[in-house]
XYZ file of C-alpha atoms in Angstrom:
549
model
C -29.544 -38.760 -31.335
C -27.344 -41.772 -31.573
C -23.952 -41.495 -33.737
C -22.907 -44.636 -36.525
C -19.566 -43.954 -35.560
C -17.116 -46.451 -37.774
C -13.430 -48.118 -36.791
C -12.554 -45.735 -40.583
C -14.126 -42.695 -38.530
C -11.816 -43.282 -35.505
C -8.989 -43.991 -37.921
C -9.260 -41.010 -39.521
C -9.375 -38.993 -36.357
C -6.208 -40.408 -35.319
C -4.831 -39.006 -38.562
C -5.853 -35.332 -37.593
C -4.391 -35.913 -33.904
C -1.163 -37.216 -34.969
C -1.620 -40.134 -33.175
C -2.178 -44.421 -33.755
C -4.018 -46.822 -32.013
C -4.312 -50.647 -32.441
C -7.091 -52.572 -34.158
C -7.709 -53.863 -30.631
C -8.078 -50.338 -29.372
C -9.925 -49.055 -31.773
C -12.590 -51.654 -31.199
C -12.749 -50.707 -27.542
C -13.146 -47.494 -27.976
C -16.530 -47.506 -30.774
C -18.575 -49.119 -28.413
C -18.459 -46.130 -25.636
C -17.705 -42.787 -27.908
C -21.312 -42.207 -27.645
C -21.484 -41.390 -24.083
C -18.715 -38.529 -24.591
C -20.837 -37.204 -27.823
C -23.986 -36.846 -25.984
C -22.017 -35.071 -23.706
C -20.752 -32.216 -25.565
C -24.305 -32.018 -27.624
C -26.117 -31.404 -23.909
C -23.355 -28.585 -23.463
C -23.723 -27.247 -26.753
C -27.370 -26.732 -25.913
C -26.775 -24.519 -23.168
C -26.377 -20.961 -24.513
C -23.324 -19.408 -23.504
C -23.406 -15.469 -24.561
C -19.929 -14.551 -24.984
C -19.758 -12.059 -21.522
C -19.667 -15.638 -19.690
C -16.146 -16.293 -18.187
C -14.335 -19.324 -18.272
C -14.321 -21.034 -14.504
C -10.128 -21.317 -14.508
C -8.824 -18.334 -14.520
C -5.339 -16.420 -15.719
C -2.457 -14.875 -12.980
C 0.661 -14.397 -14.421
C 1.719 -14.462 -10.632
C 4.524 -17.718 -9.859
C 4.805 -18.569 -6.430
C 6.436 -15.854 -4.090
C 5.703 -12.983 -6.737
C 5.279 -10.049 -4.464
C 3.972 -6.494 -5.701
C 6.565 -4.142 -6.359
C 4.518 -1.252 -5.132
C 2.010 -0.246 -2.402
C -0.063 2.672 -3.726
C -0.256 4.864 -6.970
C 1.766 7.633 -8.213
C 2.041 9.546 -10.983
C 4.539 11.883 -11.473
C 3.898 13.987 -15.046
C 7.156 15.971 -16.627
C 6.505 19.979 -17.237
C 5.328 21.479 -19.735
C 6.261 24.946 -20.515
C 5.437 24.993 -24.175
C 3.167 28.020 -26.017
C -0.170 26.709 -27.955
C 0.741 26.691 -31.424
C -1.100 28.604 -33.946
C -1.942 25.950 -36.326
C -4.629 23.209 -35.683
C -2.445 20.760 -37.431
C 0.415 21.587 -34.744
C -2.294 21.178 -32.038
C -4.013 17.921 -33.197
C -0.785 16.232 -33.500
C 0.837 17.532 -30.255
C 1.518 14.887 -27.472
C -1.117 14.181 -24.689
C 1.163 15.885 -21.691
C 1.235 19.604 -23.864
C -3.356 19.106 -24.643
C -3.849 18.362 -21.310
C -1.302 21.419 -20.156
C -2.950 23.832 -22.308
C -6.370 23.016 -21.586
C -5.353 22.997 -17.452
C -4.038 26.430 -17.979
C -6.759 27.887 -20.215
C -4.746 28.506 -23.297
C -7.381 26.153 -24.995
C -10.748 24.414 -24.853
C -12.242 21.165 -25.047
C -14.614 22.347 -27.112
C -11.861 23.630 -29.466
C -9.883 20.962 -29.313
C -12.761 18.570 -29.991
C -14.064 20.554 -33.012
C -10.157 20.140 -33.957
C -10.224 16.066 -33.959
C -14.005 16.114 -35.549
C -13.047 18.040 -38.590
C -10.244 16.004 -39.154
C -12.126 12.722 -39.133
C -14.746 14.127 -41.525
C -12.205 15.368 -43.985
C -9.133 11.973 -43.116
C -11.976 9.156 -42.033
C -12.904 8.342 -45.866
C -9.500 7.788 -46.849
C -8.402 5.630 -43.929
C -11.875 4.045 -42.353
C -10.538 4.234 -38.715
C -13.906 5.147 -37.077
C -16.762 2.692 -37.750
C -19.234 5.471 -35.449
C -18.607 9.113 -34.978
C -20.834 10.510 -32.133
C -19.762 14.186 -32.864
C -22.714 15.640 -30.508
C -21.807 13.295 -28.304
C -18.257 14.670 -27.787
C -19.385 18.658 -28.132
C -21.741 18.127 -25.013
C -18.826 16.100 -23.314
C -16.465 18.766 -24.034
C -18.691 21.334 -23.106
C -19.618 19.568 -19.649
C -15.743 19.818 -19.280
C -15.089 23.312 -20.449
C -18.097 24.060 -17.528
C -15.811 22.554 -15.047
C -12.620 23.935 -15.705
C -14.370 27.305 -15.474
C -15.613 26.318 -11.895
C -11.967 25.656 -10.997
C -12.441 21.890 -11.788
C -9.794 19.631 -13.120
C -10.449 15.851 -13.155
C -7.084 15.388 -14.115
C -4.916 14.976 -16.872
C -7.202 13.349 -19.682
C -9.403 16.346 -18.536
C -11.548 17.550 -22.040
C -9.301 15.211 -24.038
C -10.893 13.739 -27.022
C -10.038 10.119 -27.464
C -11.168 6.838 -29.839
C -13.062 3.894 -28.605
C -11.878 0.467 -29.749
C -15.164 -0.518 -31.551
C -15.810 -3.718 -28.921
C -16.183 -1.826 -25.372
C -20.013 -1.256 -24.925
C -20.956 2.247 -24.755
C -24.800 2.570 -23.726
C -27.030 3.465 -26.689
C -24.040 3.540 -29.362
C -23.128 0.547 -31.219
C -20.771 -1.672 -30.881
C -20.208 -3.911 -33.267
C -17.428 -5.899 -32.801
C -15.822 -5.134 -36.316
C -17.963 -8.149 -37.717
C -21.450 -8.480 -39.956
C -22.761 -10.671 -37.504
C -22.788 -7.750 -34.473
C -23.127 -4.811 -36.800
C -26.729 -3.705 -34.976
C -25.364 -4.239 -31.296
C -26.263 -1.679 -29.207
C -25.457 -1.935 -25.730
C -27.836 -1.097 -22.472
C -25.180 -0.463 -20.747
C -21.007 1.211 -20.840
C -17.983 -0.866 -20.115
C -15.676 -0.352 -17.302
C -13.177 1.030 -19.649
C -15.714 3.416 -21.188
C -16.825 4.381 -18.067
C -13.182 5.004 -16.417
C -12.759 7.210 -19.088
C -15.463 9.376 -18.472
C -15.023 10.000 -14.993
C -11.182 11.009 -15.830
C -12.988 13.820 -17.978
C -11.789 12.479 -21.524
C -14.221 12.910 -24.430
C -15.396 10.157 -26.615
C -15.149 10.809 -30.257
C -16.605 7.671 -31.684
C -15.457 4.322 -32.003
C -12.777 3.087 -33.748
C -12.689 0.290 -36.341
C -11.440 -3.792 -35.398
C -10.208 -5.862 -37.482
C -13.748 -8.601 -37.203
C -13.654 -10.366 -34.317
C -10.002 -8.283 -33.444
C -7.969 -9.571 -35.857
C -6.470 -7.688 -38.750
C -7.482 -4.939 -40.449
C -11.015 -5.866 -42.376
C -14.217 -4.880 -41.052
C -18.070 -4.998 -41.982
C -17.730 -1.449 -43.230
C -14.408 -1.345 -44.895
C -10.520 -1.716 -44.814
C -8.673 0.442 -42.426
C -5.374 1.879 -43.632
C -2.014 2.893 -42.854
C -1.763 6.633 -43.061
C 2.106 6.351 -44.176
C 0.833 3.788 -47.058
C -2.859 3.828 -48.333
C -2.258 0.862 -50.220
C -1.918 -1.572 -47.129
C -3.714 -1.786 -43.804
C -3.130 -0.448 -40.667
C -2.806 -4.015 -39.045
C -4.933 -5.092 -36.393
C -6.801 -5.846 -34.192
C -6.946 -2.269 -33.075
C -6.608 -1.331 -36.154
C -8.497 2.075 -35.988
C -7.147 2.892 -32.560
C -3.224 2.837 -33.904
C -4.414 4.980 -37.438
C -6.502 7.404 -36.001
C -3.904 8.600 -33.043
C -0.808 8.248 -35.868
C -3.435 10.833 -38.776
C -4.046 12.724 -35.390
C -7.587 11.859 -35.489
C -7.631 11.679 -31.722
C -5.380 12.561 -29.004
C -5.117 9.098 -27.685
C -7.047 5.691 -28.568
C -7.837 2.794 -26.509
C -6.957 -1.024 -27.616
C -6.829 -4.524 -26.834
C -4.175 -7.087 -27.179
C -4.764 -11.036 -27.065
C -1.619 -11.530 -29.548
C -0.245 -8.596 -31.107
C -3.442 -6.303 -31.252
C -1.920 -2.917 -30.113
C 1.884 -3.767 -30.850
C 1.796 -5.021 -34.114
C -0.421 -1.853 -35.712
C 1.760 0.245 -33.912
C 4.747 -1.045 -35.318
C 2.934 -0.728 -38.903
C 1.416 3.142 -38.037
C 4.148 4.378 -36.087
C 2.250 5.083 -32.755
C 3.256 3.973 -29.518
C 1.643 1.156 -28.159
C 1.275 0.066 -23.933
C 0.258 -3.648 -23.410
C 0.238 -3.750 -19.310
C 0.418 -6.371 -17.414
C -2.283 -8.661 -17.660
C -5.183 -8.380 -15.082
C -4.095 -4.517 -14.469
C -7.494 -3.212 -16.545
C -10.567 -4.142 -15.994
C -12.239 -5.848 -19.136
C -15.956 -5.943 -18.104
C -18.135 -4.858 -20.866
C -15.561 -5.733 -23.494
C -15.905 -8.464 -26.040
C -14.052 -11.475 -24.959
C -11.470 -13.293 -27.786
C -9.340 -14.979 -25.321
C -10.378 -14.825 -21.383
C -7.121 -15.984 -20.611
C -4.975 -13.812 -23.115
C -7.511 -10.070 -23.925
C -5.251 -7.130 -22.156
C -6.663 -3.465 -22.496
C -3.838 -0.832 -23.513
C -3.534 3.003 -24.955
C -2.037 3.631 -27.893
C -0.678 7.112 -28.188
C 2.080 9.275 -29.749
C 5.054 9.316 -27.125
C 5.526 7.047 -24.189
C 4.920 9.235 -21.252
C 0.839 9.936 -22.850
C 0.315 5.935 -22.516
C 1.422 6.762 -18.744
C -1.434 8.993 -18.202
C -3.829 6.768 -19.870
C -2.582 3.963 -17.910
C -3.030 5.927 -14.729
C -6.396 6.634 -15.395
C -7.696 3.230 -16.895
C -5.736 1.049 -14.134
C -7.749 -0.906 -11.440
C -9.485 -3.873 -9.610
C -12.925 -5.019 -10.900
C -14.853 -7.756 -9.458
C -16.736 -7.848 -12.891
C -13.994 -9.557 -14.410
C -12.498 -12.499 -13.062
C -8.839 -12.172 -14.478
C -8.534 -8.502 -12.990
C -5.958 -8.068 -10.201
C -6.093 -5.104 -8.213
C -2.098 -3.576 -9.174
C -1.044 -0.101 -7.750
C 0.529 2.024 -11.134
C 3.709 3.947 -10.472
C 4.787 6.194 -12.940
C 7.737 9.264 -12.292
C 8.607 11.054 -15.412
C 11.364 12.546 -13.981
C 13.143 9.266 -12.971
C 16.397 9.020 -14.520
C 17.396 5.428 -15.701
C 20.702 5.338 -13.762
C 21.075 1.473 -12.506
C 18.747 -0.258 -14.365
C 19.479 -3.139 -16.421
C 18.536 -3.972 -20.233
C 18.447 -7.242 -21.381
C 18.229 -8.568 -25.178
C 18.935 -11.647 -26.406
C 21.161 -11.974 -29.305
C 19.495 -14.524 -31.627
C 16.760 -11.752 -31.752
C 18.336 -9.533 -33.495
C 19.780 -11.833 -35.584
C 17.616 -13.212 -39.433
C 14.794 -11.364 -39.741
C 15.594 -8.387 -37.362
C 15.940 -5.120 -39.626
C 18.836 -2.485 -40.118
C 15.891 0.088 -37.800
C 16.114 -3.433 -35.004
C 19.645 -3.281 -34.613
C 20.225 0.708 -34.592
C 17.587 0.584 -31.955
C 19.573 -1.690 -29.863
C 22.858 0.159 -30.455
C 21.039 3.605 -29.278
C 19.754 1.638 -26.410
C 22.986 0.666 -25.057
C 24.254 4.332 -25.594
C 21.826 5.023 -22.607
C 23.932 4.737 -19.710
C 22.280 1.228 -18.533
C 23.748 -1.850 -17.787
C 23.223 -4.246 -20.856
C 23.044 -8.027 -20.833
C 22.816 -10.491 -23.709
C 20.287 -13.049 -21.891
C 18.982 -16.420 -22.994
C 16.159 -18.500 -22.414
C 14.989 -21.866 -22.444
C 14.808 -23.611 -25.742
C 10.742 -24.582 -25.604
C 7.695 -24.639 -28.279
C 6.963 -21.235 -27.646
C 4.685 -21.118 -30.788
C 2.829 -24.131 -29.807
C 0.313 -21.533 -27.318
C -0.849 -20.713 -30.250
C -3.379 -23.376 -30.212
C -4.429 -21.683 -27.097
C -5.437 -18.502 -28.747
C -7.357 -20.974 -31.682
C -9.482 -22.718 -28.913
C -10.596 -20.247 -27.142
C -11.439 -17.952 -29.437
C -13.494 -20.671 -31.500
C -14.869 -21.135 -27.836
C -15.832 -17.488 -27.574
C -17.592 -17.741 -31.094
C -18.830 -21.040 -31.320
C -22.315 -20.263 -32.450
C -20.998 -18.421 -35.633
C -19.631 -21.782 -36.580
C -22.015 -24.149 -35.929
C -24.814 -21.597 -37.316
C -22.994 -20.960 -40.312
C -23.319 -17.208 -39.283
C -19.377 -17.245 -39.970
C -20.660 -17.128 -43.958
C -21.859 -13.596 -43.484
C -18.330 -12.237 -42.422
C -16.300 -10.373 -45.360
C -12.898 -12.248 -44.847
C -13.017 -15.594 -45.498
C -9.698 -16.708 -46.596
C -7.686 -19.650 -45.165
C -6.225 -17.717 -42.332
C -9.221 -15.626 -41.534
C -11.263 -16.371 -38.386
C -14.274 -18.687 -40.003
C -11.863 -20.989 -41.157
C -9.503 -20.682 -38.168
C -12.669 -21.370 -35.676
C -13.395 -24.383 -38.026
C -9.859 -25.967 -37.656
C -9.970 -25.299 -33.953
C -12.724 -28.006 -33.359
C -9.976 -30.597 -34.479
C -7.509 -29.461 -31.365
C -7.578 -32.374 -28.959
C -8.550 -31.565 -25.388
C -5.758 -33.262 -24.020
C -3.531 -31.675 -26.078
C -5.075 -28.010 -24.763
C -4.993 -29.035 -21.289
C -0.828 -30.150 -21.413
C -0.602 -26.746 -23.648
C -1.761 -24.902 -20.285
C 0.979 -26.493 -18.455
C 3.677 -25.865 -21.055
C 2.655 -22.052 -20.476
C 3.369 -23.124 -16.838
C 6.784 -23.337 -18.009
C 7.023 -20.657 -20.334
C 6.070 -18.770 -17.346
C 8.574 -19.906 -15.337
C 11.310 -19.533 -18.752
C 10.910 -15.798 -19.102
C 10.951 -15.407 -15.076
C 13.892 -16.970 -15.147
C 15.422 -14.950 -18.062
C 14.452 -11.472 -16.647
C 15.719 -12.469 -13.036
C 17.391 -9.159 -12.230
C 16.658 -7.283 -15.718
C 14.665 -4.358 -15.213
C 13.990 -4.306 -19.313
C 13.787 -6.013 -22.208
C 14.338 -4.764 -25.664
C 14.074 -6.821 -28.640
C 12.312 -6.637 -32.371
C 8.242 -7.055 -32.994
C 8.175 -10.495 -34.513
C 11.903 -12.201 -34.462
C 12.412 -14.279 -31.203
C 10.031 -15.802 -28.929
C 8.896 -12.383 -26.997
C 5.453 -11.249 -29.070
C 3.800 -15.028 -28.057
C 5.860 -15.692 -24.678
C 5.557 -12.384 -23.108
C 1.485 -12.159 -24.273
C 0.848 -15.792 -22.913
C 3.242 -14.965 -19.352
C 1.016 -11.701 -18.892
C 4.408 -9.215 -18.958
C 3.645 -5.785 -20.038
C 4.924 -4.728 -23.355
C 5.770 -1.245 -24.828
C 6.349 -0.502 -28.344
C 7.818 2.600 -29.591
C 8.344 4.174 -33.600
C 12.262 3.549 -33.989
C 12.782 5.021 -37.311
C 11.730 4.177 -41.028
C 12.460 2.143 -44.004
C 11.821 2.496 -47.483
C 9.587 -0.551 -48.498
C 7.048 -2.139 -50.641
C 2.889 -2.544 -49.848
C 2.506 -5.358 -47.606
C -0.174 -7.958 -46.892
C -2.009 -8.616 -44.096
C -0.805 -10.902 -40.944
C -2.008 -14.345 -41.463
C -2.961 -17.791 -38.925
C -3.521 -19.412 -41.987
C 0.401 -21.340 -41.269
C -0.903 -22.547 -37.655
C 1.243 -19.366 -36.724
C 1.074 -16.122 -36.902
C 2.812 -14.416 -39.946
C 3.753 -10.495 -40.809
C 2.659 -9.907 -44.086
C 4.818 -9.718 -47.142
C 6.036 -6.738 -48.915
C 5.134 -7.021 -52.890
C 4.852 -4.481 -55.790
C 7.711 -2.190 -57.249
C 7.123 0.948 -55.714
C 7.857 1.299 -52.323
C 7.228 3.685 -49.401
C 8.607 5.782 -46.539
C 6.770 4.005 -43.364
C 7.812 3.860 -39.796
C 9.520 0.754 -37.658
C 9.611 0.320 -34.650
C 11.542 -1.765 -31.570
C 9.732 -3.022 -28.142
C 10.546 -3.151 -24.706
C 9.100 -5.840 -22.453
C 9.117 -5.283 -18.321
C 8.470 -7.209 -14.795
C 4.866 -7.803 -13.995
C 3.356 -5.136 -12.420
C 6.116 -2.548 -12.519
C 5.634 -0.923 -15.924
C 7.098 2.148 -14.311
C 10.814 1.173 -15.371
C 9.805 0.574 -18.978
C 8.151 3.487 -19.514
C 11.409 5.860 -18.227
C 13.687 3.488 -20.767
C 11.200 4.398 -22.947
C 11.079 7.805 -22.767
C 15.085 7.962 -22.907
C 15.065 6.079 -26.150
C 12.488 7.767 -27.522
C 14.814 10.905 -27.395
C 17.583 9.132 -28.134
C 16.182 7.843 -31.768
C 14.307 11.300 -32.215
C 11.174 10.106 -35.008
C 8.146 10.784 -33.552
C 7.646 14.245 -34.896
C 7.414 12.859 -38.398
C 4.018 12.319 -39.640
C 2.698 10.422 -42.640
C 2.866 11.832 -45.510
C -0.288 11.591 -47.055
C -1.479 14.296 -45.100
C 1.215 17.470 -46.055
C-alpha cells in the first residue's frame, strides 16, 4: 500500500506537533515518509496480546540506591479485643481483630464469609462494587480453612479472611473482564500471581470487584459503582469496587492497582485506606497491563496497619514480570516514630488544599517528629502525562484501530476511546525526551526527600499524585476527616490532565477526606508507623457511611 501523502498533509501535522518546517524541508521530507509508514503498518500486523511486555523496562532505582533492608519482618500489634455480638460490628472490624479472632477460635471463616456474602447480596445492588460473586467459591475456601485451623494450622494472618478481587487479575475459570464490553466473556485458563499469593496466605476470594473500563473511573459494562457516603456520585476509580466494597464492609480487605491515582484517589472519595508500594515490590503477572512502566498492585483496607499484612503477604520477586524487583518488606507495629522526619511542602497546602488538608498537617506535626517545609525543583511535572496516554493507547491499540472502542459505555471527551485516539498524535520524539524528563523528576523528588523519612501532603494539590507515581515511591492514603459537600463528577483526561471532579447540585453530603503520606523506595515500613500515629491522632475511621444505619 503506497500513501499520496501531500506538502498540506505534512503541514498540517506540524500544526498538531507544535512545530514548523520550511517549504524546502517539507519537500525533502514527502519523498521518503513512505519508508517510515510501511514501517509501522508491518508492526501493526504483528499481533501483540496485551500480556506482552515492553523490551525497556521501569526501576525507580538512581545510581547508588542501596536496599534499606535484608530480609522480611513483620511485627503485628495485639489484639486483646472480645468478638462483638453484632455482624455489623464484625464485618466492619479492622483486619488485625478478623484475623485474631479467627486464630483464636472465637470465630470462623465460614461465619465470617457467610457475614461478607449476605452483605453483598443485600448492599451490591445499590452500589455495583462486585461485577462476579463466586459465593460457593468462598464457602469451600473458607471451609478448606476452617479444616486447617482445626488441625492446628494457621497460614498466617489473612488466614480464612474473605477479600475482593480487582476485576483484571485472572482467576482460572472465573471471568475477568477488565471492567470493559469488549472483555466482558474473558475467562482465564489460568490465576495471576496476585490471585494465587492470596490463596496460599489462606484468604478467601469473594468475587471480583468492579473497574472503572480499562481502570479508569468509575463506569463499567455492567453499571456505575458508587460511593457508599453519597449514592449520587461514584466511588472513583480505577479500583473503584475494591475502595466501596472494603468502606460498605463488603469485604475485609480488597486488592487494587494504581497507574495514576487508581487506589488513592477512590480512597480519598470512600474513605478507605489505600497502600500504593513501591513500584516493582508486587508481582503483576496475570494482571491486565495499562501502563508497563507505571501499573503498581496495592490493598486497600480500613486502617493502616491491615494494608501491612496484605502487603506482607502479596510482596515478592517474579520472573513473570519484567518490572518486579525482588524487595524484602519490614513492617513493626510497635515502632514508635521517635526521630523520624516529615516533610511537606508549603505551596501544597496552599489553593486548592481543604480546611480537612491543613488540620491534617497541623495533627501531623503534633506527633513528636521533626517537620520540614521542603521544596523541589520547578519542572513539567504534568507533562508525564503523555506517558500514561501512549502507553495505554499502546496496550489497547486494537480497540482503536478496530473500532471495538464503539462498544464501550463511556465515550465522552475524556473517556479512554477518545483519549487512545488523541494518543496516536503524540510524537515519538517527544515520548522518548518525556522518558528522560522522568529521569529528572526522578532525580527532583530524590533530591527533595534526601533525609525525610515522610512525606505528607493533599491528594491532588502539588506535584506528588503524578511525580511520586512516575518516580515509583510508595504512597499511603489515609481518611482524615469529612466535609459537608455537594455530588461530584467524575475525574476527567479530557484537559490533557487529570482533573477531580466538580461538586454541583444544592444539597450536599457528609463524605470523608482524606491526606497522604509518600515514603523512600523500598522502606514503606516508616510510613506505615506515621500512619498509624496519625490515624489515632485524627480519630475517623470508625465512622461509616451513612446509607447503611
Amino acid at each position: 500500500m503506497t500513501h499520496d501523502i501531500t506538502i498540506s498533509d505534512i503541514a498540517a501535522a506540524e500544526k498538531l506537533m507544535g512545530i514548523e518546517y520550511t517549504a524546502e524541508e517539507r519537500g525533502q521530507m514527502i519523498g521518503n515518509l513512505e519508508g517510515q509508514l510501511l514501517s509501522a503498518q508491518a508492526r501493526r500486523a504483528v499481533n501483540l496480546e496485551n500480556s506482552v511486555p515492553m523490551a525497556c523496562r521501569f526501576d525507580p532505582r538512581l545510581a547508588g540506591f542501596a536496599m534499606p533492608h535484608g530480609a522480611d519482618a513483620l511485627v503485628r500489634s495485639q489484639v486483646t479485643d472480645a468478638l462483638p455480638a453484632s455482624d455489623d460490628d464484625i464485618a466492619f472490624a479492622p483486619l488485625t481483630h478478623l484475623s485474631h479472632w479467627i486464630a483464636t477460635g472465637m470465630i470462623t471463616s465460614r461465619r465470617l464469609t457467610e457475614i461478607y456474602l449476605a452483605r453483598i447480596e443485600m448492599l451490591n445492588p445499590k452500589l455495583e462494587c462486585y461485577a462476579t460473586v463466586t459465593p460457593d467459591l468462598a464457602l469451600a475456601e473458607a471451609d478448606a480453612m476452617d479444616s486447617l485451623s482445626k488441625a492446628g494450622v494457621n497460614l498466617g494472618s489473612l488466614h480464612g479472611i474473605p477479600y475482593g478481587l480487582k476485576d483484571l487479575f485472572d482467576t482460572k475459570g472465573i471471568v475477568t473482564g477488565w471492567g470493559a464490553e469488549p472483555f466482558r466473556d474473558n475467562i482465564p485458563q489460568s490465576d495471576a500471581a496476585v490471585t494465587t499469593k492470596m490463596r496460599a496466605a489462606g484468604a478467601v476470594l469473594l468475587g471480583k470487584t468492579t473497574l472503572g473500563a480499562l481502570a479508569y473511573n468509575d463506569i463499567w459494562y455492567g453499571g456505575w459503582t458508587r460511593n457508599p457516603w453519597n449514592l449520587n456520585e461514584g466511588s472513583s476509580g480505577s479500583s473503584a469496587g475494591s475502595a466501596s466494597a472494603t468502606a460498605a464492609a463488603l469485604c475485609a480487605f480488597s486488592i487494587g492497582t494504581e497507574t495514576l491515582g487508581s487506589i488513592t484517589s477512590p480512597s480519598q472519595r470512600c474513605g478507605t485506606t489505600g497502600l500504593r508500594p513501591t513500584f516493582g515490590r508486587v508481582s503483576r503477572a496475570g494482571a491486565m497491563a495499562l501502563c508497563w512502566s507505571l501499573d503498581k498492585v496495592g490493598p486497600i483496607c480500613r486502617t493502616v496497619e491491615d494494608t501491612a499484612l496484605v502487603l506482607a503477604a502479596l510482596n515478592g520477586g517474579d520472573a513473570a514480570d519484567r518490572g518486579s524487583i525482588d524487595a524484602p518488606f519490614v513492617f513493626d507495629a510497635t515502632k514508635g516514630i521517635d526521630g523520624m522526619v516529615l516533610g511537606y511542602l508549603p505551596e501544597a497546602f496552599e489553593e486548592g488544599a481543604t480546611d480537612v488538608d491543613r488540620a491534617a498537617l497541623e495533627a501531623a506535626k503534633g506527633l513528636g517528629l521533626e517537620v520540614r517545609a521542603l521544596s523541589i525543583e520547578d519542572l513539567p511535572y504534568g507533562a508525564l502525562m503523555n506517558v500514561v496516554y501512549a502507553e495505554a493507547a499502546a496496550a489497547f491499540e486494537d480497540l482503536t484501530i478496530s473500532g471495538t472502542d464503539d462498544t464501550m459505555k463511556w465515550q465522552d471527551e475524556g473517556a479512554w476511546p477518545n483519549t487512545m485516539r488523541k494518543a496516536r498524535f503524540l510524537s515519538a520524539v517527544d515520548h522518548v525526551n518525556l522518558d528522560r524528563l522522568r529521569f529528572r523528576v526522578m532525580q527532583a523528588v530524590a533530591m527533595m526527600m534526601q533525609g525525610c523519612d515522610v512525606l505528607i501532603g493533599p491528594f491532588m494539590t502539588g506535584p506528588m499524585l503524578v511525580a511520586s507515581n512516575f518516580t515509583g515511591h510508595p504512597c499511603l492514603h489515609i481518611r482524615a476527616g469529612f466535609e459537608q459537600i455537594a455530588t461530584r463528577s467524575a475525574a476527567s483526561l479530557g484537559a490533557g490532565k487529570l482533573t477531580t471532579g466538580d461538586a454541583t447540585g444544592d444539597d450536599t453530603f457528609r463524605v470523608p477526606q482524606g491526606i497522604s503520606l509518600w515514603g523512600q523506595l523500598f522502606d514503606e515500613g516508616p510510613l506505615l508507623n506515621v500512619g498509624m500515629a496519625l490515624e489515632k491522632a485524627l480519630n475517623v475511621v470508625s465512622e461509616r457511611p451513612g446509607f447503611l444505619k
